[in-house]
PDB file of C-alpha atoms in Angstrom:
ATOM      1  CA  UNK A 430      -3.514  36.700 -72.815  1.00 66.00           C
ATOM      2  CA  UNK A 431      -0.691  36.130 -69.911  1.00 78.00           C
ATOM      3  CA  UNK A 432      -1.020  32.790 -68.494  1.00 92.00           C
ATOM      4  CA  UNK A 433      -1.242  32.923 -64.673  1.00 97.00           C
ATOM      5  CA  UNK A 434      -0.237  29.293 -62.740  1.00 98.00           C
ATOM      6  CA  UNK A 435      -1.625  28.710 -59.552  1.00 98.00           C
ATOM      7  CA  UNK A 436       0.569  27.141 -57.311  1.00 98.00           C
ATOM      8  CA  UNK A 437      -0.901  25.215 -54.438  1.00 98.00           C
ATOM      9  CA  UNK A 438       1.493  24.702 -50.674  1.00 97.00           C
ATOM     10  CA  UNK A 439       0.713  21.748 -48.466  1.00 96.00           C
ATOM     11  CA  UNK A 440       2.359  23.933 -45.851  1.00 93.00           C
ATOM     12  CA  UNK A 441       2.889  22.871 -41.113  1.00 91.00           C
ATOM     13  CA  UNK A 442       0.584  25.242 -39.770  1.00 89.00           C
ATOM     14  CA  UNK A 443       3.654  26.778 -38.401  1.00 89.00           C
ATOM     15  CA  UNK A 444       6.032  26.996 -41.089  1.00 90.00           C
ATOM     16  CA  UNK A 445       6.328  30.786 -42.234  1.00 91.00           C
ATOM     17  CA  UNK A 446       9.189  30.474 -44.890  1.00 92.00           C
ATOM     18  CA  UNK A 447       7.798  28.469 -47.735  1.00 91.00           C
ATOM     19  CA  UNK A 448       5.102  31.225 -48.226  1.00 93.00           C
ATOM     20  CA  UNK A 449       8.151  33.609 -48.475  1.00 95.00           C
ATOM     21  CA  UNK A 450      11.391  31.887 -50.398  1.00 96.00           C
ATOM     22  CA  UNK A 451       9.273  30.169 -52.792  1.00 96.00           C
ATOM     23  CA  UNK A 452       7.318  32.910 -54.138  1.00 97.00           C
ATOM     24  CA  UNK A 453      10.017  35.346 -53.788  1.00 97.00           C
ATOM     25  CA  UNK A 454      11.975  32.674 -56.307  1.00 98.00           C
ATOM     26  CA  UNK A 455       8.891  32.548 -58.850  1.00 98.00           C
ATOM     27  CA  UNK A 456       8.014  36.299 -58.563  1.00 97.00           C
ATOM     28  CA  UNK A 457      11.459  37.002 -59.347  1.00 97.00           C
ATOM     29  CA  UNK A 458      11.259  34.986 -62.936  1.00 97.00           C
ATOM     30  CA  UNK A 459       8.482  37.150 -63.467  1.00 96.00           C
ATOM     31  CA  UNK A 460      11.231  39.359 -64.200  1.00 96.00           C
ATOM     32  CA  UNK A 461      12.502  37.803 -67.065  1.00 96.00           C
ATOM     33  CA  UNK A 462       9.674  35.432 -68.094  1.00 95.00           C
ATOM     34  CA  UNK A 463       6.260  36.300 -69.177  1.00 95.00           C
ATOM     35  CA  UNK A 464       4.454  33.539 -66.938  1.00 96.00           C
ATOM     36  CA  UNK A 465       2.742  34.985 -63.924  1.00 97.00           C
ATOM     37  CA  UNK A 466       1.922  33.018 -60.885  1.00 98.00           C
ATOM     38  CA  UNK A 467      -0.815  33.559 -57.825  1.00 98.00           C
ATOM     39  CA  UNK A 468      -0.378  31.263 -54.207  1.00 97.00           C
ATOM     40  CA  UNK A 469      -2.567  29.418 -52.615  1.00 97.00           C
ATOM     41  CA  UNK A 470      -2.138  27.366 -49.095  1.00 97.00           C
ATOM     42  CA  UNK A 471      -3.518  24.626 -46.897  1.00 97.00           C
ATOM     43  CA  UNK A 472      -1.963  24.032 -43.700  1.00 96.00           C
ATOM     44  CA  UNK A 473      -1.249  20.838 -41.601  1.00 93.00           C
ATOM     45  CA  UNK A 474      -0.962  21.279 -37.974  1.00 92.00           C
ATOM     46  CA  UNK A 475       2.497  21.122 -36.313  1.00 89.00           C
ATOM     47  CA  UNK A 476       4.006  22.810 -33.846  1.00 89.00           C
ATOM     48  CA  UNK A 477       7.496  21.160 -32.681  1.00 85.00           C
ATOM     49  CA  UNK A 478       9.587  18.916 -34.841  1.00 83.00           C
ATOM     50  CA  UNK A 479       9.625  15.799 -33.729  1.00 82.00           C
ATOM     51  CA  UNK A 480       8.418  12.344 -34.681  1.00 83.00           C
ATOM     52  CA  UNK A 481       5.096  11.515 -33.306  1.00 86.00           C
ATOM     53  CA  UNK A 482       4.004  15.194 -33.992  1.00 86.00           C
ATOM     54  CA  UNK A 483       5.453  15.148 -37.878  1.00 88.00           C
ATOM     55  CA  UNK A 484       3.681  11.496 -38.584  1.00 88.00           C
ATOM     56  CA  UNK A 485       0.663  13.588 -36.925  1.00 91.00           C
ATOM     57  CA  UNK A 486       0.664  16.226 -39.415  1.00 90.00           C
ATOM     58  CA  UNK A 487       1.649  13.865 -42.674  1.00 92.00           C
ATOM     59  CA  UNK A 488      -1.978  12.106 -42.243  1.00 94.00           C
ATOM     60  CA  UNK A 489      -3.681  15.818 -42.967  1.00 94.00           C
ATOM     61  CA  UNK A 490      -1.854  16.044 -46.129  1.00 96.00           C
ATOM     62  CA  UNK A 491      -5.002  14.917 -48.379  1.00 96.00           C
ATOM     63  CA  UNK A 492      -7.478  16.705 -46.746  1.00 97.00           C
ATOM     64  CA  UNK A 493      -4.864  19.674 -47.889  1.00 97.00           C
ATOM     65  CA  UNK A 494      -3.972  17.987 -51.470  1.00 98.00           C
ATOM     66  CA  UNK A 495      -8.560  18.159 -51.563  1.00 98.00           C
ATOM     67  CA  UNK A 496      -8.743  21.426 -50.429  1.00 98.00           C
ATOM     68  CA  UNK A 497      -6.380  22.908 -53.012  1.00 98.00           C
ATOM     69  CA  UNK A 498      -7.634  20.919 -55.649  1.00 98.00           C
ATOM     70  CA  UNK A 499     -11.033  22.460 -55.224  1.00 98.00           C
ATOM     71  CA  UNK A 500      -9.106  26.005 -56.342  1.00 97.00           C
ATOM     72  CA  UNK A 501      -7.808  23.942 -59.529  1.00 98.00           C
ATOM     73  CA  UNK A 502      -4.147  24.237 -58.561  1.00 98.00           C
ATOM     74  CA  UNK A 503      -1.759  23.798 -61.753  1.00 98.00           C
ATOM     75  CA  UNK A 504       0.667  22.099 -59.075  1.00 98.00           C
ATOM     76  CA  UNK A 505       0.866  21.100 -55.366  1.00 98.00           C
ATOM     77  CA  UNK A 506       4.138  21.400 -53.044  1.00 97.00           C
ATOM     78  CA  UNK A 507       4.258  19.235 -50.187  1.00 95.00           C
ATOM     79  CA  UNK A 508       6.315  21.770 -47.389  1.00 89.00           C
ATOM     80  CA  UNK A 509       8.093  19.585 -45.123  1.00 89.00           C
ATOM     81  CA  UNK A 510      10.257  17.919 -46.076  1.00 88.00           C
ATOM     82  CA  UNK A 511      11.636  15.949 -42.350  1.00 89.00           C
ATOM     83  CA  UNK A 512       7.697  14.987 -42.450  1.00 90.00           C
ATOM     84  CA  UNK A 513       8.317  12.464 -45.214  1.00 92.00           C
ATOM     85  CA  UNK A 514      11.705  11.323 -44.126  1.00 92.00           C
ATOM     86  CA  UNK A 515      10.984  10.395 -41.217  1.00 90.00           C
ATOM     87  CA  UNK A 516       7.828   7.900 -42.512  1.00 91.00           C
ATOM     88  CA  UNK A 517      10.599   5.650 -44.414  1.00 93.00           C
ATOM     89  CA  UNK A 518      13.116   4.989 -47.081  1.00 95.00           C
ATOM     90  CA  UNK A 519      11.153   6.361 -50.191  1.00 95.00           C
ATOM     91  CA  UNK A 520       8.284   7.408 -48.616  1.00 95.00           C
ATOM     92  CA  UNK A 521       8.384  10.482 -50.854  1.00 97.00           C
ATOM     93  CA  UNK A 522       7.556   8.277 -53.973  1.00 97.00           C
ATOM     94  CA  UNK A 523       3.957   6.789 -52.334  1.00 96.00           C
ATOM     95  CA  UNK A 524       2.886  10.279 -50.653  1.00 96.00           C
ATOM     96  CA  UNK A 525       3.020  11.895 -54.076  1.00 97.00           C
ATOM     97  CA  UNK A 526       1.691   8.942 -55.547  1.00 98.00           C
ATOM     98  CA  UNK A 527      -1.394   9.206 -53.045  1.00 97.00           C
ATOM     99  CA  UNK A 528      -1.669  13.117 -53.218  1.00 98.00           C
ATOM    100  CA  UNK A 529      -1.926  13.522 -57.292  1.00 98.00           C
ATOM    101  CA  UNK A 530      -4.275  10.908 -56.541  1.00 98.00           C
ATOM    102  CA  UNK A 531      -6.821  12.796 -54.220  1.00 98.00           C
ATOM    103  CA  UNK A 532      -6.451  15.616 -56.659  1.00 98.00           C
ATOM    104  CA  UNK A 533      -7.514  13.053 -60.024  1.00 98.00           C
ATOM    105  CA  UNK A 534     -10.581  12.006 -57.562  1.00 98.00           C
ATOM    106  CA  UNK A 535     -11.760  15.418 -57.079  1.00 98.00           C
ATOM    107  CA  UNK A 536     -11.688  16.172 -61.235  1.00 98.00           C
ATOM    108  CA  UNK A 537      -8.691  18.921 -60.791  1.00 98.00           C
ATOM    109  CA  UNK A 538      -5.639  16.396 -61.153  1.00 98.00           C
ATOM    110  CA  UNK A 539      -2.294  18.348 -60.607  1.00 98.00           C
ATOM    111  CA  UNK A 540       1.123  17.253 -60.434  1.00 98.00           C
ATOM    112  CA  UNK A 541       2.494  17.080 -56.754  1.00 98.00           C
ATOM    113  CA  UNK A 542       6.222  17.944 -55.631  1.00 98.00           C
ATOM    114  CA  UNK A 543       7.300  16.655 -52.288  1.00 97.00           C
ATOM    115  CA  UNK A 544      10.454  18.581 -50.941  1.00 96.00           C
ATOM    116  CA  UNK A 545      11.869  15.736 -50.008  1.00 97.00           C
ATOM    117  CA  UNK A 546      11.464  14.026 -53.492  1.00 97.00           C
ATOM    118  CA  UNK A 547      12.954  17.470 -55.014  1.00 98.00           C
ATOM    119  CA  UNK A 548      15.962  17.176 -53.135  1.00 98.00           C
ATOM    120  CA  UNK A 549      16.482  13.489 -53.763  1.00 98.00           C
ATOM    121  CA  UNK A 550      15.762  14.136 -57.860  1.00 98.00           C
ATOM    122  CA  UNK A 551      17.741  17.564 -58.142  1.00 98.00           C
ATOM    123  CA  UNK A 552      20.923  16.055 -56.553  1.00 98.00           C
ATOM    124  CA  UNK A 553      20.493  13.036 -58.975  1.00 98.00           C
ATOM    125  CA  UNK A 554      19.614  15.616 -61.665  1.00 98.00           C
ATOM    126  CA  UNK A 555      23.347  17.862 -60.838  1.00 98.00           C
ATOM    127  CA  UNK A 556      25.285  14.383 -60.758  1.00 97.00           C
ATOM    128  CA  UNK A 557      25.849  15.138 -57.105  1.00 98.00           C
ATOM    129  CA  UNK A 558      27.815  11.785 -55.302  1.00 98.00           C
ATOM    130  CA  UNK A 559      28.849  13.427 -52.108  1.00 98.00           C
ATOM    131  CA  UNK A 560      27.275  16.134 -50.422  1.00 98.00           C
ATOM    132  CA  UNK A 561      27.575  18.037 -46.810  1.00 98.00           C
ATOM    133  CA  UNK A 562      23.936  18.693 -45.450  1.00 98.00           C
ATOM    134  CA  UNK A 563      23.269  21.653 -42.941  1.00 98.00           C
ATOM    135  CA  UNK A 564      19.627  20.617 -41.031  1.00 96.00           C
ATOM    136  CA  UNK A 565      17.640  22.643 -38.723  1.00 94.00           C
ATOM    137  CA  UNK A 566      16.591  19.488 -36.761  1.00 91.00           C
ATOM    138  CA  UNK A 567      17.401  17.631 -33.623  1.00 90.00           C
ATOM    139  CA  UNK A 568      20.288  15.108 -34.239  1.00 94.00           C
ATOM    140  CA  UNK A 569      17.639  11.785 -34.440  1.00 92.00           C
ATOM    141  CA  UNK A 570      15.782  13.675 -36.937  1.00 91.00           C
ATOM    142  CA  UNK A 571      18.956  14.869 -39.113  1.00 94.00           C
ATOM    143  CA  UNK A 572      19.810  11.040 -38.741  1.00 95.00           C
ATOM    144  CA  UNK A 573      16.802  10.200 -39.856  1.00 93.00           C
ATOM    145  CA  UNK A 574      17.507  12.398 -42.937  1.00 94.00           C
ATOM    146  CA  UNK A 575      21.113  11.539 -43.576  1.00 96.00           C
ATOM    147  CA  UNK A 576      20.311   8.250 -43.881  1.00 96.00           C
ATOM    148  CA  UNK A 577      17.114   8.977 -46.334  1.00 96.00           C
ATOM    149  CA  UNK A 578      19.641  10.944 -48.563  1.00 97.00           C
ATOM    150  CA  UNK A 579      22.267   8.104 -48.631  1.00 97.00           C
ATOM    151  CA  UNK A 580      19.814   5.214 -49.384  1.00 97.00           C
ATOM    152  CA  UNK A 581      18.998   7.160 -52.530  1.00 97.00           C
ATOM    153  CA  UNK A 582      22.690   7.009 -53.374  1.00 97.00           C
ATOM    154  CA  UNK A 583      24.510   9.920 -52.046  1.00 98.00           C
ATOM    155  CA  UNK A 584      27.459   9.874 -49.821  1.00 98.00           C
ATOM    156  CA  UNK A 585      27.115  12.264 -46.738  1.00 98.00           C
ATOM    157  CA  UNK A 586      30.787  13.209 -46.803  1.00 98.00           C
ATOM    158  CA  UNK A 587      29.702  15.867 -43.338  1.00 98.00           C
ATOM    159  CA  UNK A 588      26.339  16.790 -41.984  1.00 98.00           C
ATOM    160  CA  UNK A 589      25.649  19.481 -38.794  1.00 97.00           C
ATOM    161  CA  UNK A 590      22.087  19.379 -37.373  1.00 96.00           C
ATOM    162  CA  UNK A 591      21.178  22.239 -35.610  1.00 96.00           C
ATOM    163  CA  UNK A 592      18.983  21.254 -32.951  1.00 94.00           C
ATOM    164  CA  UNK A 593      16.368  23.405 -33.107  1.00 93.00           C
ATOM    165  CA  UNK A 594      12.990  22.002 -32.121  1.00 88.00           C
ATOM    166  CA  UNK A 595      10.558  24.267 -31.962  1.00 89.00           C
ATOM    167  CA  UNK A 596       9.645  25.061 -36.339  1.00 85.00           C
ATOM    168  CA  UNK A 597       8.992  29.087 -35.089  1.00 90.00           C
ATOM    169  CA  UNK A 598      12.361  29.044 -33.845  1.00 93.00           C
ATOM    170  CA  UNK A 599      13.761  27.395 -37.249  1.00 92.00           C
ATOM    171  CA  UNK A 600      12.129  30.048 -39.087  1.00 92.00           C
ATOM    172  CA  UNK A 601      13.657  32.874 -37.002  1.00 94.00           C
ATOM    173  CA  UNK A 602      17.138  31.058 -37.503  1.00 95.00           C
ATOM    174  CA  UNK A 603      19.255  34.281 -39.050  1.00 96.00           C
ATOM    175  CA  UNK A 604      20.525  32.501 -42.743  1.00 96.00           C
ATOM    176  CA  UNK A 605      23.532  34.979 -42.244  1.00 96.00           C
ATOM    177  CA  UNK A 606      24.989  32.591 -39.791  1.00 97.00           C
ATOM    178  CA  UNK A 607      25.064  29.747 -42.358  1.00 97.00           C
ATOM    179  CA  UNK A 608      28.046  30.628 -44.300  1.00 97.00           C
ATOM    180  CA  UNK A 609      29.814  30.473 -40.873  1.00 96.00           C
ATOM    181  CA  UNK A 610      27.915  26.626 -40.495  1.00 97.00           C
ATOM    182  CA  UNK A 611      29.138  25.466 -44.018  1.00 98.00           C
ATOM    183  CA  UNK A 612      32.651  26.499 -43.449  1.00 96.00           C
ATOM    184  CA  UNK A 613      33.149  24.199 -40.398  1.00 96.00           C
ATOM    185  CA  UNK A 614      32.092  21.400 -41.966  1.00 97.00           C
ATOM    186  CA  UNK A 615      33.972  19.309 -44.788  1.00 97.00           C
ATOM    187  CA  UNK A 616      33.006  20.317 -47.508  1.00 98.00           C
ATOM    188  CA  UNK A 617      36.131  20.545 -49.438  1.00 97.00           C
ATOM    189  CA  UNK A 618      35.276  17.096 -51.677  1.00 98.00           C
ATOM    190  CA  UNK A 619      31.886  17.584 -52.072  1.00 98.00           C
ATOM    191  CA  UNK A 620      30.134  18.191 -55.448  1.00 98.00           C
ATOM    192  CA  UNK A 621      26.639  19.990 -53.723  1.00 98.00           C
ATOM    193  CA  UNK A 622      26.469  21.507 -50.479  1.00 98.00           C
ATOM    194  CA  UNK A 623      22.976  21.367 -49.431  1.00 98.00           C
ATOM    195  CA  UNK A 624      22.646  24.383 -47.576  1.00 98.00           C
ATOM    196  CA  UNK A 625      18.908  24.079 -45.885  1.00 96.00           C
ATOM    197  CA  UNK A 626      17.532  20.765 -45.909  1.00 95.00           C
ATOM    198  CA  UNK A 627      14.367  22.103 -44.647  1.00 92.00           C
ATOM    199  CA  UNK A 628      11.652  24.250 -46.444  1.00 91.00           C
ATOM    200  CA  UNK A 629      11.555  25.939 -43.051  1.00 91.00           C
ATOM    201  CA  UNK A 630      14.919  27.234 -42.620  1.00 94.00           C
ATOM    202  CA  UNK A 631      15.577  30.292 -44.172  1.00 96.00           C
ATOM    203  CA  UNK A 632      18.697  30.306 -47.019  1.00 97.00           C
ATOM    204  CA  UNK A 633      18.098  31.780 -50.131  1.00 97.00           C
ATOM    205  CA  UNK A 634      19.190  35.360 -48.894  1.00 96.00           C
ATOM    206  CA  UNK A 635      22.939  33.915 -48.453  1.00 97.00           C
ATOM    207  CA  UNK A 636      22.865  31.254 -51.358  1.00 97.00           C
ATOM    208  CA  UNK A 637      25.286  33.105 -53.782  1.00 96.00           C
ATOM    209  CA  UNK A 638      27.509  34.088 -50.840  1.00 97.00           C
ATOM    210  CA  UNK A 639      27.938  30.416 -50.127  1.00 98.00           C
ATOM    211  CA  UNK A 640      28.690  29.383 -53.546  1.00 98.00           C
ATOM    212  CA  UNK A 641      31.451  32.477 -54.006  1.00 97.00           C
ATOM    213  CA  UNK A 642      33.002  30.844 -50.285  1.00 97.00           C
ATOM    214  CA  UNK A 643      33.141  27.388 -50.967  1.00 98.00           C
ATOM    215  CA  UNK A 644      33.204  27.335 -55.278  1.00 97.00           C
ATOM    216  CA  UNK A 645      30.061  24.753 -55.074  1.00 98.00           C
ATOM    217  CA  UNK A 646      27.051  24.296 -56.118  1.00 98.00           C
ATOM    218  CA  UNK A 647      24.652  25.182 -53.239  1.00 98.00           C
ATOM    219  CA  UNK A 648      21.204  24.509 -52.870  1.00 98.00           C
ATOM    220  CA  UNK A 649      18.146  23.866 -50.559  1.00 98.00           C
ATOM    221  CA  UNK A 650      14.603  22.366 -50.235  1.00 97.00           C
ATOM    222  CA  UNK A 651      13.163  25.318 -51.276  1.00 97.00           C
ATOM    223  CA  UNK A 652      15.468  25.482 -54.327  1.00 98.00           C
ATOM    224  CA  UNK A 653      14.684  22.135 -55.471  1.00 98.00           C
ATOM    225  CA  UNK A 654      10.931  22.443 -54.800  1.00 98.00           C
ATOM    226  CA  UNK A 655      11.076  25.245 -56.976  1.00 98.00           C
ATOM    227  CA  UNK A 656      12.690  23.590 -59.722  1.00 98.00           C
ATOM    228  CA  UNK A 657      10.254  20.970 -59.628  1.00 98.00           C
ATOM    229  CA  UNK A 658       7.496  22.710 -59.643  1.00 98.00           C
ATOM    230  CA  UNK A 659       8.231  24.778 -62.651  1.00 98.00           C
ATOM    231  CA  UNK A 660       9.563  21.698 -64.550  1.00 98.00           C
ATOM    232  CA  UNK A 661       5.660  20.144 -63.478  1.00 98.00           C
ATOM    233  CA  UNK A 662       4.220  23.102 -65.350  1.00 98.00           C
ATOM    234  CA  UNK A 663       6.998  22.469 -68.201  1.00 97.00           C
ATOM    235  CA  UNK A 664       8.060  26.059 -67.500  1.00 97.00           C
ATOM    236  CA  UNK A 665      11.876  26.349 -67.998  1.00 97.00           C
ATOM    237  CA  UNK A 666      13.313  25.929 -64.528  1.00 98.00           C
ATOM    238  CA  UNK A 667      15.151  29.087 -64.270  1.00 98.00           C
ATOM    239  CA  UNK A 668      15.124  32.026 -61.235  1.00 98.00           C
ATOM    240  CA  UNK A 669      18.071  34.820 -61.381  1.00 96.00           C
ATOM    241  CA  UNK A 670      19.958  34.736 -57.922  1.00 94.00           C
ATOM    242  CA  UNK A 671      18.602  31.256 -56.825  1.00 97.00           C
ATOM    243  CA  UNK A 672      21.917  29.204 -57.141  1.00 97.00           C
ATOM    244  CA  UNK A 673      23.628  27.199 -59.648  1.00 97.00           C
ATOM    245  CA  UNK A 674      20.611  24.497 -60.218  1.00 98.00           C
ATOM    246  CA  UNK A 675      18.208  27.554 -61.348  1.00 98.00           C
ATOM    247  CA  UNK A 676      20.853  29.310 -63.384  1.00 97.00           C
ATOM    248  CA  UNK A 677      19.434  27.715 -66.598  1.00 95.00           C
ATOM    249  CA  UNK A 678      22.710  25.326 -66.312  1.00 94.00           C
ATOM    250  CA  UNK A 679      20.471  22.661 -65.845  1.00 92.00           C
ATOM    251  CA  UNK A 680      17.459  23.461 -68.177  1.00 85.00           C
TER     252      UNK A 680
END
């Protein structure tokens, strides 16, 4: 019989693109591997990115991490990833800590994957030491990140933050434009361009474009969350057209 996985999305009530890369990613391995997988949601609200409003939204995150235990998720992905960068250096490590907790007190214990811990892990995981970041977010939030990503061990060798503040408007953000983004910014040294820190920002469409530009590996949150998640289910961590880190190169 066909295994089916059920992945579970701690997702901002607003965010509209993690219901859409991610499972496009996973339903396109269904192509080439036999694993099927179904997706399943509970939503934190959040409007506008900033501060106060993501710290808001973070303390919802195990009612959600309850909820989707109670479906007997096989894993849970935390969707945002500013949220936990913005709560402190490492904060990533506790929150999932907490979560897989919630989901061991309810009897349905799953693995949890934070974006923000993805990101931080798959860069370590591609040997990345400097990296150019491209961030939806208002310039104290992209700080906020930049420094995250450095105290980790990564050199920021160029970083452009967007300033988009409302998350519908970072969803609506065209990803055609990015190429455009990446090129202005110094990327020439780098070893990973990270091409969406943000699960909200749509990327994946322009991904391989980006990589033919520059000749780097690119990736996103998304990207990484995916990885994660599959390597949580110890399913091989591969997706065609999803960049360089799911191209089996790092199986």
């Amino acid at each position: 019989m066909q295994r089916i996985y059920r992945i579970g999305q701690i997702v901002p009530s607003s965010n509209t693109t993690m219901e859409t890369e991610i499972p496009a990613m996973l339903k396109a391995r269904q192509l080439i591997r036999p694993e099927k997988f179904t997706f399943h949601s509970s939503r934190m609200r959040m409007k506008h990115v900033k501060k106060e409003e993501l710290a808001a939204m973070d303390a919802q995150s195990d009612r959600c991490a309850l909820e989707l235990s109670d479906a007997k998720v096989d894993v849970l992905g935390y969707a945002c990833l500013v949220a936990i960068m913005s709560m402190g250096i490492g904060y990533h490590r506790e929150s999932e800590k907490r979560l897989h907790q919630v989901t061991v007190d309810n009897s349905a214990a799953a693995p949890v994957v934070t974006s923000a811990g993805a990101l931080v892990d798959c860069l370590k995981l591609m040997k990345a030491k400097k990296i150019v970041v491209v961030t939806p977010y208002i310039k104290p939030l992209t700080e906020l990140v930049v420094n995250y990503i450095a105290e980790e061990g990564f050199e920021i060798l160029d970083y452009v933050a967007l300033e988009i503040a409302d998350n519908i408007a970072v969803a609506q953000h065209d990803p055609a434009h990015l190429a455009n983004i990446v090129q202005k910014l110094n990327y020439q040294d780098a070893d990973v361009i990270v091409l969406s820190a943000c699960v909200q920002m749509q990327s994946l469409p322009v991904v391989a474009k980006v990589e033919a530009l520059t000749g780097k590996p690119v990736i996103s949150a998304a990207i990484a969350t995916t990885y994660q998640m599959l390597k949580a289910m110890d399913l091989e961590p591969i997706v065609p057209g999803a960049g360089a880190l799911l191209s089996g190169a790092y199986a």
